[in-house]
Short mmCIF file of C-alpha atoms in Angstrom, two decimals:
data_model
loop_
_atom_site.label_atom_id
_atom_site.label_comp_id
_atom_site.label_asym_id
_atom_site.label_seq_id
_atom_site.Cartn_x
_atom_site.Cartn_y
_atom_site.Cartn_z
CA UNK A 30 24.19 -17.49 -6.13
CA UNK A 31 23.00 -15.27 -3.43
CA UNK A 32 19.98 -14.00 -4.76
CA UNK A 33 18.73 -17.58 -6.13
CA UNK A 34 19.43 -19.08 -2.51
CA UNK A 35 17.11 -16.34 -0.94
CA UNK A 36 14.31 -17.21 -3.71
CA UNK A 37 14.57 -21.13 -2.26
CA UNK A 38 14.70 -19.90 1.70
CA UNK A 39 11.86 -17.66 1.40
CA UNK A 40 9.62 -20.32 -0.73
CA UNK A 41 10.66 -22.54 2.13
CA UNK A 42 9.63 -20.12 4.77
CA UNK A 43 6.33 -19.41 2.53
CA UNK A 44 6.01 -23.54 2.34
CA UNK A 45 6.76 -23.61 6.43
CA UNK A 46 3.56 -20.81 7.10
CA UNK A 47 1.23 -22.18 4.81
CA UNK A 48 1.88 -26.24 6.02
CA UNK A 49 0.64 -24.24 9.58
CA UNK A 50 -2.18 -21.86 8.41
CA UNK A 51 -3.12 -23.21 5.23
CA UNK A 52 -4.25 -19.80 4.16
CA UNK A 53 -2.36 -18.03 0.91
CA UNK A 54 -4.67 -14.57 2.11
CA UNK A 55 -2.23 -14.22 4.85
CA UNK A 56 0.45 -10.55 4.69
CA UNK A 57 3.27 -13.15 5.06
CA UNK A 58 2.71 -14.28 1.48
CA UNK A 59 2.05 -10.99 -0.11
CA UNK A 60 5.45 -10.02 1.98
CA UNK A 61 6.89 -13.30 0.33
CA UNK A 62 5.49 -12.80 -2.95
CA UNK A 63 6.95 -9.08 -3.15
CA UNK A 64 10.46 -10.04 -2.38
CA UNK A 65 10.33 -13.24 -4.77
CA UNK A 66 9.23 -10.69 -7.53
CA UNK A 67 12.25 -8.48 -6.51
CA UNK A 68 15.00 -10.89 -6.59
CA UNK A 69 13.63 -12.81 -9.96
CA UNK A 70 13.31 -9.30 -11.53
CA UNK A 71 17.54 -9.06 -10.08
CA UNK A 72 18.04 -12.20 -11.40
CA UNK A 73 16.58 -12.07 -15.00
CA UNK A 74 17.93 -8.70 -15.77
CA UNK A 75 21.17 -8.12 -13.87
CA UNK A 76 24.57 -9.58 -14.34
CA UNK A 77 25.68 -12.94 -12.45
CA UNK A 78 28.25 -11.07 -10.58
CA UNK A 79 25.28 -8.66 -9.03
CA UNK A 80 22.67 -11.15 -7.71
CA UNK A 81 25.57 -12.79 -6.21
CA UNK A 82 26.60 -9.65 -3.87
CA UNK A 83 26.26 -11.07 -0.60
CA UNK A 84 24.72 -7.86 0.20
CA UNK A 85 21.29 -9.07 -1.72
CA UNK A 86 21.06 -10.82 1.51
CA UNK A 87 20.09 -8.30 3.29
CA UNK A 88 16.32 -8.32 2.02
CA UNK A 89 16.07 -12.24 3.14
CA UNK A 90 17.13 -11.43 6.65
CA UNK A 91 14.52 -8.82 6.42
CA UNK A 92 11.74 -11.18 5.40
CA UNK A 93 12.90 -13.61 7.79
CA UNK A 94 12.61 -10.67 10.38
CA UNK A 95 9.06 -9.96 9.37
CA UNK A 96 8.48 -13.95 9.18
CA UNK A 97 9.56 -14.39 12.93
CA UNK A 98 7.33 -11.35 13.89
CA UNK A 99 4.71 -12.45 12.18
CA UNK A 100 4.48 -15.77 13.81
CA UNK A 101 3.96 -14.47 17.61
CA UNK A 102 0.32 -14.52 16.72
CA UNK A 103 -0.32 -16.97 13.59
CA UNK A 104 1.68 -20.31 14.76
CA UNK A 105 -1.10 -22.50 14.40
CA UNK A 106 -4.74 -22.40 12.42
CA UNK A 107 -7.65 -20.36 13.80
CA UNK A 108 -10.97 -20.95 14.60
CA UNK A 109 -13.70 -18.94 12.53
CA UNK A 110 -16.95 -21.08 13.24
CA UNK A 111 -19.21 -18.22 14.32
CA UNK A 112 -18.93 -15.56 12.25
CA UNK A 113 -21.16 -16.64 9.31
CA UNK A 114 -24.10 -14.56 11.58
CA UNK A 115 -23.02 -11.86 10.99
CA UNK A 116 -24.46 -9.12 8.53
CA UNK A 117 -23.87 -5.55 8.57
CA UNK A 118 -25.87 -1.97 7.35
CA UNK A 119 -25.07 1.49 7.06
CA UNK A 120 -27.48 3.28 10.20
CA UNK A 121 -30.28 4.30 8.32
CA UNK A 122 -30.07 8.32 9.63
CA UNK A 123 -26.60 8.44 8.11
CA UNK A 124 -26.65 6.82 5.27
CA UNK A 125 -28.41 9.05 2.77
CA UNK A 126 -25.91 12.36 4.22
CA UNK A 127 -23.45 10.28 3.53
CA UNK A 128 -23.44 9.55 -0.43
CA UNK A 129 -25.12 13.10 -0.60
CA UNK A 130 -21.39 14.72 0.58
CA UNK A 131 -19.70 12.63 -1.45
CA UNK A 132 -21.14 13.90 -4.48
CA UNK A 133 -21.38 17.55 -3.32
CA UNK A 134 -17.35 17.30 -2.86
CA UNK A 135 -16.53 15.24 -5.56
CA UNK A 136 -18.25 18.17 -7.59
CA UNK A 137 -17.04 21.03 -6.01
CA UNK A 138 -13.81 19.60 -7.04
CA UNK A 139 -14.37 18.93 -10.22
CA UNK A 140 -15.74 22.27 -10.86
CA UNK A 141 -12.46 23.93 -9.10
CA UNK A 142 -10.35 22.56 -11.67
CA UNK A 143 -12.58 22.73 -14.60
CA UNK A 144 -10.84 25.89 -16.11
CA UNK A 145 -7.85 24.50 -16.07
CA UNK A 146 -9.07 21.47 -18.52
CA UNK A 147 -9.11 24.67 -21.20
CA UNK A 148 -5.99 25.89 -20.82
CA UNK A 149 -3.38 22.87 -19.72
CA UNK A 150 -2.27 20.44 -22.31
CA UNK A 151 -1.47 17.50 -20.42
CA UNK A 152 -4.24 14.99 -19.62
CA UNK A 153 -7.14 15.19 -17.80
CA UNK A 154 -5.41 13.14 -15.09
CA UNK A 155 -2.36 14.95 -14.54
CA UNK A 156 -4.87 18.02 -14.90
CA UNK A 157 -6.40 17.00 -11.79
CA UNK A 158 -3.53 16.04 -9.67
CA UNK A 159 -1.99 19.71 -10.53
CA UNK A 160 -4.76 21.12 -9.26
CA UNK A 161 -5.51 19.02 -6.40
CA UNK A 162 -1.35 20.27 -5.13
CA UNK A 163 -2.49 23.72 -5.98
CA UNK A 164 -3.29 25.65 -2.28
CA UNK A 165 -4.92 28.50 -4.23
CA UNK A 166 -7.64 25.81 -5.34
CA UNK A 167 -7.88 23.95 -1.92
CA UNK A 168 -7.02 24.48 1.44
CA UNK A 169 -4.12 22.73 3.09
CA UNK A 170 -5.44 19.31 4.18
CA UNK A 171 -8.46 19.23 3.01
CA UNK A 172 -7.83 17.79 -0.32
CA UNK A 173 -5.68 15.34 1.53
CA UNK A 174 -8.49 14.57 4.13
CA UNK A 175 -11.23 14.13 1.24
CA UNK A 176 -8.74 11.87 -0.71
CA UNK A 177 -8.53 9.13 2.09
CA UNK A 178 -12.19 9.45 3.20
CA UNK A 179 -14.10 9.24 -0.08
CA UNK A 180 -12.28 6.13 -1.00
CA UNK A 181 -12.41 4.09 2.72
CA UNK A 182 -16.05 4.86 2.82
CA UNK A 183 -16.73 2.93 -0.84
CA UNK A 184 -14.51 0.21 0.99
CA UNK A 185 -16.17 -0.01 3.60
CA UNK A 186 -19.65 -0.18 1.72
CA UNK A 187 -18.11 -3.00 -0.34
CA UNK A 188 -17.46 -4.68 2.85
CA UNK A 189 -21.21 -4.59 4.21
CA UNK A 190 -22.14 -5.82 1.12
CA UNK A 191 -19.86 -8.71 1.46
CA UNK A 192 -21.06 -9.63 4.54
CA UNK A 193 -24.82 -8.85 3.85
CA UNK A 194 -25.26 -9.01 -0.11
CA UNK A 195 -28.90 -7.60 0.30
CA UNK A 196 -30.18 -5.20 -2.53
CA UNK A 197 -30.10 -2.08 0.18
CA UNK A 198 -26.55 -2.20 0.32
CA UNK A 199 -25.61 -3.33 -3.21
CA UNK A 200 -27.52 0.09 -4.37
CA UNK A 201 -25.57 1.89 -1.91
CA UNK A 202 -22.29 0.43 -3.45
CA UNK A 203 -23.76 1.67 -7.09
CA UNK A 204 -24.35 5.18 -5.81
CA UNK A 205 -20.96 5.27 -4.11
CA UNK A 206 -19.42 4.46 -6.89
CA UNK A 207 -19.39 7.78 -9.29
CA UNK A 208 -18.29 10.08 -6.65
CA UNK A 209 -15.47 7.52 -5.61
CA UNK A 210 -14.13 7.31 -9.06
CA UNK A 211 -14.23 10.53 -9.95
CA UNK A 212 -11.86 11.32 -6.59
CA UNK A 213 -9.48 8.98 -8.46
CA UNK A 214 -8.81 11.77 -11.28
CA UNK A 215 -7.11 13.36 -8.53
CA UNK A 216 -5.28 10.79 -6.69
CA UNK A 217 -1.97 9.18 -7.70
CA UNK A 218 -1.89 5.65 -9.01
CA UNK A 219 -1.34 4.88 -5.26
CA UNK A 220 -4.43 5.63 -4.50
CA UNK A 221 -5.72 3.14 -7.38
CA UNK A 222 -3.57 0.65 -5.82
CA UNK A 223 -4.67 1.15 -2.39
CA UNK A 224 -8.62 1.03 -3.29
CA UNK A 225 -7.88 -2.34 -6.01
CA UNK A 226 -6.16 -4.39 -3.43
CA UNK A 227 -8.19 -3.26 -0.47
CA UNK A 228 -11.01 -4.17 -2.33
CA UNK A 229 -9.76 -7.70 -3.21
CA UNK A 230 -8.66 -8.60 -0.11
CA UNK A 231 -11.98 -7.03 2.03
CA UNK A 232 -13.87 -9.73 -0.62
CA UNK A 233 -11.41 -12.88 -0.07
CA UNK A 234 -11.26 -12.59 4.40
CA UNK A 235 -14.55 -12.24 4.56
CA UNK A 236 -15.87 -15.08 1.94
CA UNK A 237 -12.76 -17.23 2.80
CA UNK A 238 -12.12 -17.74 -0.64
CA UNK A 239 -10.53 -20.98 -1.34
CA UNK A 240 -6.74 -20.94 -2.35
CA UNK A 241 -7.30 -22.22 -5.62
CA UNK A 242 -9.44 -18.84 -5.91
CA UNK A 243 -6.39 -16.93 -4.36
CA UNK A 244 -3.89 -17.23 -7.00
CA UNK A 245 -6.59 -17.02 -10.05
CA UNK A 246 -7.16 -13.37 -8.12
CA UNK A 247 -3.75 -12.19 -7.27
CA UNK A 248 -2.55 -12.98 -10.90
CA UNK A 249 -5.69 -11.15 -12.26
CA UNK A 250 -4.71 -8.53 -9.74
CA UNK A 251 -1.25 -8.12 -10.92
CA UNK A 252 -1.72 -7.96 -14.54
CA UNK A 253 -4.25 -5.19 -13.72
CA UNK A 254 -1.65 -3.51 -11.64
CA UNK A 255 1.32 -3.64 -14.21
CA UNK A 256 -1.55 -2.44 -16.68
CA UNK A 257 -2.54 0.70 -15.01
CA UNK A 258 1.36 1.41 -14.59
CA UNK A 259 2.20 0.88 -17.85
CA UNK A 260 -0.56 3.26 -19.27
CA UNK A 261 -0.12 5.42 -16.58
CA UNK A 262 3.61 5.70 -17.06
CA UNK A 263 2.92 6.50 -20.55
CA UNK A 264 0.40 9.24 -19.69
CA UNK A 265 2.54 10.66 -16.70
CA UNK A 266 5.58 11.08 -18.47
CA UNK A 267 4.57 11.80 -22.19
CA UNK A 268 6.59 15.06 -22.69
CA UNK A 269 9.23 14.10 -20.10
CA UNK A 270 10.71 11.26 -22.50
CA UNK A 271 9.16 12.62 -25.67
CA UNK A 272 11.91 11.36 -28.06
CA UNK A 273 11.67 7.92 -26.96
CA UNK A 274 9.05 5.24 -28.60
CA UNK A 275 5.92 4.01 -26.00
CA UNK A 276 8.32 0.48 -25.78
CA UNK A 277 11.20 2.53 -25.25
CA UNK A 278 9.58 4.64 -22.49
CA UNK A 279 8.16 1.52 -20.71
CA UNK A 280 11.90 -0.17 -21.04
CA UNK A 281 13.39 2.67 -19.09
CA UNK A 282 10.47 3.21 -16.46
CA UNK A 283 10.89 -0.67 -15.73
CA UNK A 284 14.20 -0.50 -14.66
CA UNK A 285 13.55 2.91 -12.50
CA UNK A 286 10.33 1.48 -10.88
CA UNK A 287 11.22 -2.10 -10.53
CA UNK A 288 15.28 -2.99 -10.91
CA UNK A 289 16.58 0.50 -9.90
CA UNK A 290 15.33 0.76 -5.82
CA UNK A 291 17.26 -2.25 -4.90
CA UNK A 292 20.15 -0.55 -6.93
CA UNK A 293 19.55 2.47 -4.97
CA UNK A 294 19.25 1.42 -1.38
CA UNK A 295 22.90 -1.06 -1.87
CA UNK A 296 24.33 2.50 -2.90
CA UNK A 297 22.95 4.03 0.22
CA UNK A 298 24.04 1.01 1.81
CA UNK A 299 27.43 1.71 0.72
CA UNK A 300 27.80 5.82 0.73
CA UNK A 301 25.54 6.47 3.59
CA UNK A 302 27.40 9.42 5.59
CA UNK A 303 25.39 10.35 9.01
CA UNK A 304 22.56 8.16 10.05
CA UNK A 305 19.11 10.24 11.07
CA UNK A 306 18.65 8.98 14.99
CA UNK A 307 14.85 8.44 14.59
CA UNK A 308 14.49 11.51 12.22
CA UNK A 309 13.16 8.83 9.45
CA UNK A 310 11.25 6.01 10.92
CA UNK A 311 9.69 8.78 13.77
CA UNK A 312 9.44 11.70 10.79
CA UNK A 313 5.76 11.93 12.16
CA UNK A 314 6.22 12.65 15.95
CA UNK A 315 8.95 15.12 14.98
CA UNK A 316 6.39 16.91 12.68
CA UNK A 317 4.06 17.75 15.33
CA UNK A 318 6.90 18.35 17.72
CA UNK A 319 8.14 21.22 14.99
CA UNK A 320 4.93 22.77 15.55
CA UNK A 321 6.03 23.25 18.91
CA UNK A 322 9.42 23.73 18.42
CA UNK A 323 10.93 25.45 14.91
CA UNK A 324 14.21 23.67 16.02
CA UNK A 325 13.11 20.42 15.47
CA UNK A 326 14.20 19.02 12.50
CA UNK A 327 11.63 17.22 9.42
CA UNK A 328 13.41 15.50 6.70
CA UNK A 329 12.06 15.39 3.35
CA UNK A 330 9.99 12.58 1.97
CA UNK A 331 11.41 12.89 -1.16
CA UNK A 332 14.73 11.17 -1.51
CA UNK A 333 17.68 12.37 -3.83
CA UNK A 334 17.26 11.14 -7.25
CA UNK A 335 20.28 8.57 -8.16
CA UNK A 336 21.15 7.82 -11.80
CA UNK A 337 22.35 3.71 -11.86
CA UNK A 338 21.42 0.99 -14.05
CA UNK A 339 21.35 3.58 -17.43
CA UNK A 340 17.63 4.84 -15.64
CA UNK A 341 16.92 7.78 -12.75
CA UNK A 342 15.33 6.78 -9.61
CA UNK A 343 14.55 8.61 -6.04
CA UNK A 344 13.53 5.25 -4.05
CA UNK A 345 15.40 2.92 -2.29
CA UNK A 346 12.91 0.32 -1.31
CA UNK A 347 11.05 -0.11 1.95
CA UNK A 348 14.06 -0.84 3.66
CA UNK A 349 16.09 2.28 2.66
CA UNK A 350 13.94 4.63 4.82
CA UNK A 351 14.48 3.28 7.77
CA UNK A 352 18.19 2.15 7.52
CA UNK A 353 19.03 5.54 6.93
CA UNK A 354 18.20 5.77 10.79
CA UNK A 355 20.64 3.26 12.42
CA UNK A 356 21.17 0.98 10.35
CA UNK A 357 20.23 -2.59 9.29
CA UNK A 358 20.10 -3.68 12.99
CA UNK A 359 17.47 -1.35 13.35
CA UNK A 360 15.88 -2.20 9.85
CA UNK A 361 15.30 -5.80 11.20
CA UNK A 362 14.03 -4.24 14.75
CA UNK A 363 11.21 -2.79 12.93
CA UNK A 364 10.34 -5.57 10.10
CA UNK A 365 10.26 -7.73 13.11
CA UNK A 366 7.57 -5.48 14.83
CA UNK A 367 5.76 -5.06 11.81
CA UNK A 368 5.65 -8.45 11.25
CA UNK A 369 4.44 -8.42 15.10
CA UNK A 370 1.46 -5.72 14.23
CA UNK A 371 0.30 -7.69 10.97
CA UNK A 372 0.39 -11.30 12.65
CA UNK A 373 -2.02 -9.45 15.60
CA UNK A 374 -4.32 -7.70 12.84
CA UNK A 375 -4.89 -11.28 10.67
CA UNK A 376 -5.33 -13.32 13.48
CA UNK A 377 -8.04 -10.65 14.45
CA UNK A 378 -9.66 -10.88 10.54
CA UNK A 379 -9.47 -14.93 10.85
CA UNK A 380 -10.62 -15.42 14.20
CA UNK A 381 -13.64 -12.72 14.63
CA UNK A 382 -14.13 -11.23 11.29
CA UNK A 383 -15.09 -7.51 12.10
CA UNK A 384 -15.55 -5.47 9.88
CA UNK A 385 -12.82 -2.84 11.02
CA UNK A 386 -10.51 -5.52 11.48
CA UNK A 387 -11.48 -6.54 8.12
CA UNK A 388 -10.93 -3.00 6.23
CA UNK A 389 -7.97 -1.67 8.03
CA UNK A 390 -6.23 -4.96 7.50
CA UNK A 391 -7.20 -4.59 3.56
CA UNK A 392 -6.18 -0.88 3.50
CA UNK A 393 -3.06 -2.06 5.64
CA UNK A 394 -1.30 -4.76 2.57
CA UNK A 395 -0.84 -1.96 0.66
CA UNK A 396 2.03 -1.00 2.19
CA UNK A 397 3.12 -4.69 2.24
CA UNK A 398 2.72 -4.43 -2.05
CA UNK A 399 5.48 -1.51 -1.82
CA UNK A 400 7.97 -3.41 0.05
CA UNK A 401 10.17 -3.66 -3.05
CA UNK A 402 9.13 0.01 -4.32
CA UNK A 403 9.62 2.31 -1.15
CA UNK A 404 8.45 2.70 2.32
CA UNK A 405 4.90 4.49 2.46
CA UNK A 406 4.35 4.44 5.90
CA UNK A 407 6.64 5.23 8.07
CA UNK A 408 7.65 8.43 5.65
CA UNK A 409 3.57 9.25 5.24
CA UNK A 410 2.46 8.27 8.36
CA UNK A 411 -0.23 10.67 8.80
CA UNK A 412 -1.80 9.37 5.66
CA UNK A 413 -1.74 5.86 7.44
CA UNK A 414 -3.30 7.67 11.06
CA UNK A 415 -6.29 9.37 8.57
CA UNK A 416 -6.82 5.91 7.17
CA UNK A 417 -7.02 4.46 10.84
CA UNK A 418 -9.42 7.08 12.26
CA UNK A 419 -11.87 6.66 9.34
CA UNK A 420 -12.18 2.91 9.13
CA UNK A 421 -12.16 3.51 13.35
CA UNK A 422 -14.89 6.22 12.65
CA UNK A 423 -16.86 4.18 10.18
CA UNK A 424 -17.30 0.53 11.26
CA UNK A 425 -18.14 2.64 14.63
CA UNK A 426 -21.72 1.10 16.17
CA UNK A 427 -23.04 4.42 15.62
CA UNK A 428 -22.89 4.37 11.62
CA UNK A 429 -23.37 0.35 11.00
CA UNK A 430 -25.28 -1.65 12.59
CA UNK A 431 -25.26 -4.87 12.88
CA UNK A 432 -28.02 -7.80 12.12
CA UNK A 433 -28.48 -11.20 13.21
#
């Protein structure tokens, strides 16, 4: 079978990279890991006569793609003998301004959207995120601005503390930490994901945490993750599938979240009329060139909604978006550059251990984690340029400093 042939070449590419770096922390084996979990998921609950399209293929060749990328930087083990010296500190002038303004926007916000707790009947979650999309209630960008920050600055607290566990910066963690999860009432699971995994992985490059370690996290990790989802599902779409049981309403979100995007991007594979010419994979540049020029067109990050499988679904994994610019010759093209861009940034974490090196690679897996879901990057790369500047902004020498 196709599908069970690409489960044994990755695990042998997996088995190749970690005979060389000996490291299961690397983005090759959460890359791995994401497209073993796709085609299992294929091959446990789709017919024989599916997971043996040789178009299933298609996502090995794309993992080889990222492999080969990947190993420009990382084909042999690093050295990381001098780092252990390092400690780290918020600057003392900015450190107190800084929890202050998260609290003071963390309750402004809550305090926006406090009437509508009175007078909406969904939860308190989906509460927030209405009113966080509302313009009336918040400029356009803010919330979107306060969303990344608030979160990357807890992150990168949680990294100093890492590196210097003194009682200074573990009480800075513990006053970060109302403000931070408040913001998460008005963030999408995504930005749950983003924050748990960042976290995880800030805590396992800098401690080196032994492999053994690894997998006792990542399965803790996961069962968390298919947790929140599964609650969250229930929460987010309790009137939208009202005459279907809890089990019911998990059975069907299963398929559209985690069978139904590979469905998706074979049918785009198959039906796809006009490719976009950059419009997809450069959406970004060609939003700030419509600024300039109205002509220019922006597609949409929200794909048509397909109905397949029995379940609806608007996302055709990570390698739908860009295909749907020229093609799979192009989709390898870019897996092989990311692969290039995440070899460079891990090689960076192993070898120096900076803490910006540290937190944007952290921030930067989560992307990785979606592989099988949909591409968030290149379709929300602004988000992605926000979450640059502020690690950039924040690991700068003139808000940490940096003890010997």
């Amino acid at each position: 079978m196709i599908s069970l042939a690409c489960v044994i070449g990755i695990l042998l590419f997996l088995f190749l990279d970690f005979k060389i770096v000996r490291n299961l922390a690397s983005p090759l084996v959460l890359a791995g890991g994401i497209w073993l979990m796709q085609y299992i998921f294929v091959l446990i609950f789709m017919p024989l006569s599916f997971s043996d399209d040789w178009r299933m293929g298609l996502f090995f060749i794309c993992f080889v793609s990222f492999f080969v990328g990947f190993k420009f930087f990382t084909y042999n083990r690093f050295s990381t003998s001098f780092w252990r010296c390092q400690k780290y500190a918020w600057n003392p002038i900015i450190r107190i301004p800084l929890i202050i303004s998260m609290y003071v926007f963390s309750a402004i916000t809550i305090a926006k959207c406090w009437s509508e707790l009175n007078v909406r009947s969904a939860s308190i979650w989906q509460t927030m995120i209405y009113c966080m999309n509302e313009n009336d209630l918040f400029e356009s960008g803010i919330s979107v601005i306060f969303l990344n920050l608030i979160p990357i600055i807890f992150m990168v607290s949680v990294g100093i503390f890492t590196y210097n566990p003194s009682s200074e910066n573990r009480n800075n963690i513990l006053f970060m930490l109302p403000p931070t999860m408040s913001i998460l009432l008005f963030s999408s699971r995504g930005g749950w994901f983003l924050l748990l995994i960042a976290l995880v992985y800030i805590y396992v490059f800098v401690k080196e945490v032994s492999n053994k370690k690894i997998l006792v996290f990542s399965t803790v990790m996961l069962v968390l993750m298919f947790f929140i989802w599964g609650y969250s599902s229930l929460d987010k779409f309790a009137t939208t599938y009202a005459h279907l049981s809890d089990f019911e309403k998990l059975q069907y979100l299963f398929s559209s979240y985690f069978i139904n995007p590979t469905l998706n991007f074979l049918y785009l594979f198959d039906n796809i009329q006009e490719f976009g010419y950059g419009k997809y994979t450069f959406r970004f540049i060609c939003a700030v060139l419509s600024s300039l020029f109205p002509d220019v067109e922006v597609v949409e990050t929200i794909s048509p909604f397909l109905y397949l499988n029995g379940a609806k679904s608007n996302v055709y994994t990570a390698v739908g978006w860009v295909f749907r610019d020229f093609g799979m010759m192009w989709v390898y093209f870019v897996f092989f550059v990311m692969g290039i861009f995440y070899g460079f940034m891990y090689k960076k974490v192993v070898e120096t251990k900076e803490i910006f090196f540290v937190v944007l690679l952290s921030v930067m897996m989560t992307p990785i984690a979606y592989f099988f879901f949909d591409d968030i990057f290149f379709s929300r790369f602004s988000l992605w340029l926000q979450r640059f500047i502020f690690v950039l902004a924040l690991t700068s020498p003139v808000l940490l400093v940096k003890e010997r």
